[in-house]
Short mmCIF file of C-alpha atoms in Angstrom, two decimals:
data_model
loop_
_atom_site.label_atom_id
_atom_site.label_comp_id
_atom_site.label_asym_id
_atom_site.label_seq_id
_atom_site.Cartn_x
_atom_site.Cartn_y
_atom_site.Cartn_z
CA UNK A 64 -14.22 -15.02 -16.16
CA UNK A 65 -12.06 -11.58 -15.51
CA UNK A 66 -14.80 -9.47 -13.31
CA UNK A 67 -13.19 -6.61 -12.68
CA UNK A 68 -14.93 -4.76 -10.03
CA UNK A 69 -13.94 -0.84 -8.93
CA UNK A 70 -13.81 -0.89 -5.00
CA UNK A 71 -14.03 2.70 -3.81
CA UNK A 72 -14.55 2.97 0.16
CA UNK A 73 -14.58 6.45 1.97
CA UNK A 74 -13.67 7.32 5.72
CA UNK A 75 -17.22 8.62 7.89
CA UNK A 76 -15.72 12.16 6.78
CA UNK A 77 -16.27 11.81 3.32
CA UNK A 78 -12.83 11.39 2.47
CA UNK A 79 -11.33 8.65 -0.08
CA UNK A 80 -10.41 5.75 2.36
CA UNK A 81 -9.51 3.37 -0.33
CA UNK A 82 -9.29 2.71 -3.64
CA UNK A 83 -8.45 -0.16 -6.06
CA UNK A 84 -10.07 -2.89 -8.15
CA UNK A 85 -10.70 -6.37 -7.99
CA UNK A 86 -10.89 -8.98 -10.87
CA UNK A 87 -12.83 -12.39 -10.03
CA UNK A 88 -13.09 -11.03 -6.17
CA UNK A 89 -9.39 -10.56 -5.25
CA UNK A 90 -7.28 -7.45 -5.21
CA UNK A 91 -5.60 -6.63 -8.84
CA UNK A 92 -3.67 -3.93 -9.62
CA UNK A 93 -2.74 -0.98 -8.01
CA UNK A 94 -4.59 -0.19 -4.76
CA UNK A 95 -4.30 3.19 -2.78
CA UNK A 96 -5.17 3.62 0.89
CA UNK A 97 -5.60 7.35 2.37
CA UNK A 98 -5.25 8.68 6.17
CA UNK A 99 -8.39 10.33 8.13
CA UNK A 100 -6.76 13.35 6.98
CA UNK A 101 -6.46 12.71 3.36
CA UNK A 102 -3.22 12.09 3.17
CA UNK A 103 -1.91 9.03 1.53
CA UNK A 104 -1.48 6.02 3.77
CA UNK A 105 -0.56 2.96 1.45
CA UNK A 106 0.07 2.10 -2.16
CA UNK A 107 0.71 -1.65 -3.82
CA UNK A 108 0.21 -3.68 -6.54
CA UNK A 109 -1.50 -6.77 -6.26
CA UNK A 110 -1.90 -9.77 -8.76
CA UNK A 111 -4.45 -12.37 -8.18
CA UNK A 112 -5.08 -11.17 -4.96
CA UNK A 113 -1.22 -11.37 -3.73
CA UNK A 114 0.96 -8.22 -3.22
CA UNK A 115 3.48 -7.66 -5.99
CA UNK A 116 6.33 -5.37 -6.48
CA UNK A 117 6.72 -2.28 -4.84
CA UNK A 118 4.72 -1.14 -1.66
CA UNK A 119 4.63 2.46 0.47
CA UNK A 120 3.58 3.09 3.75
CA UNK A 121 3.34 7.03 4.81
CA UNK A 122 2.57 8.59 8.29
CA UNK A 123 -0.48 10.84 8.83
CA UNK A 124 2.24 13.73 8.29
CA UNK A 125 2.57 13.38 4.71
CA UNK A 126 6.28 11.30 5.48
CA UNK A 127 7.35 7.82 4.46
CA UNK A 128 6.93 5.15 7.37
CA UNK A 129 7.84 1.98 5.48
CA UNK A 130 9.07 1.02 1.90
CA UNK A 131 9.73 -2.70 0.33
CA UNK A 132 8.62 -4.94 -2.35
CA UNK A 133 6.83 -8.44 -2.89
CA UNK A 134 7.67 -11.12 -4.66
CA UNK A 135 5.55 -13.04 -7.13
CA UNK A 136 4.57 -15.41 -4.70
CA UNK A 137 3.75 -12.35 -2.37
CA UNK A 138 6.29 -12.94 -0.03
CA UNK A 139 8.37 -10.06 1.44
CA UNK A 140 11.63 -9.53 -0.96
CA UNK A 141 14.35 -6.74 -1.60
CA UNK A 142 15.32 -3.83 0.55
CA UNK A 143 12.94 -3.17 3.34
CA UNK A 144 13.43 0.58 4.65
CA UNK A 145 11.81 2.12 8.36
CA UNK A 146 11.61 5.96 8.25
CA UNK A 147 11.22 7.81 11.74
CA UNK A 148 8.47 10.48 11.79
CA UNK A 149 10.78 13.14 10.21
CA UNK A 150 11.70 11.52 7.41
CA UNK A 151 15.09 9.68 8.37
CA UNK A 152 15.69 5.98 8.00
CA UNK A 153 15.83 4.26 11.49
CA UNK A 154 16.97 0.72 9.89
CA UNK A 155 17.02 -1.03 6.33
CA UNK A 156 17.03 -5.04 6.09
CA UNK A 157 17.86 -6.88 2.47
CA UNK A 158 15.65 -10.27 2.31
#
């Protein structure tokens, strides 16, 4: 079938909330979520609806909160990194 579908939400602002697309209803590619303040919140790649590979997490300040990846069966895999507010790892697990 391959419907894709753009999915572009926005916060009562007016802002960009999210952003991604979906083929056949679930979440493909690379989807983009953004703060009430318009800064980035999250980024990932999904593939038939799973997370895959790389995903971000940032704090309303602009700074990294979390960092890891997914595995093809979108389980958490890889190095898994906390950040405090300022920027500086607090812990980092291997799965």
């Amino acid at each position: 079938m391959n419907k894709l579908k753009k999915i572009n939400e926005f916060h009562s602002n007016g802002l960009i909330k999210t952003k991604g697309i979906t083929k056949d209803g679930k979440r493909f590619g690379k989807w983009f979520t953004w703060h009430l303040n318009g800064q980035k919140s999250k980024e990932i790649n999904y593939y038939d609806g799973n997370p895959l590979g790389e995903w971000k997490m940032w704090r309303e300040n602009g700074k990294l909160h979390r960092t890891g990846a997914f595995d093809s069966n979108g389980e958490k895999a890889g190095v898994w990194t906390w950040y405090q507010p300022n920027g500086e790892i607090i812990k980092r697990n291997s799965l």
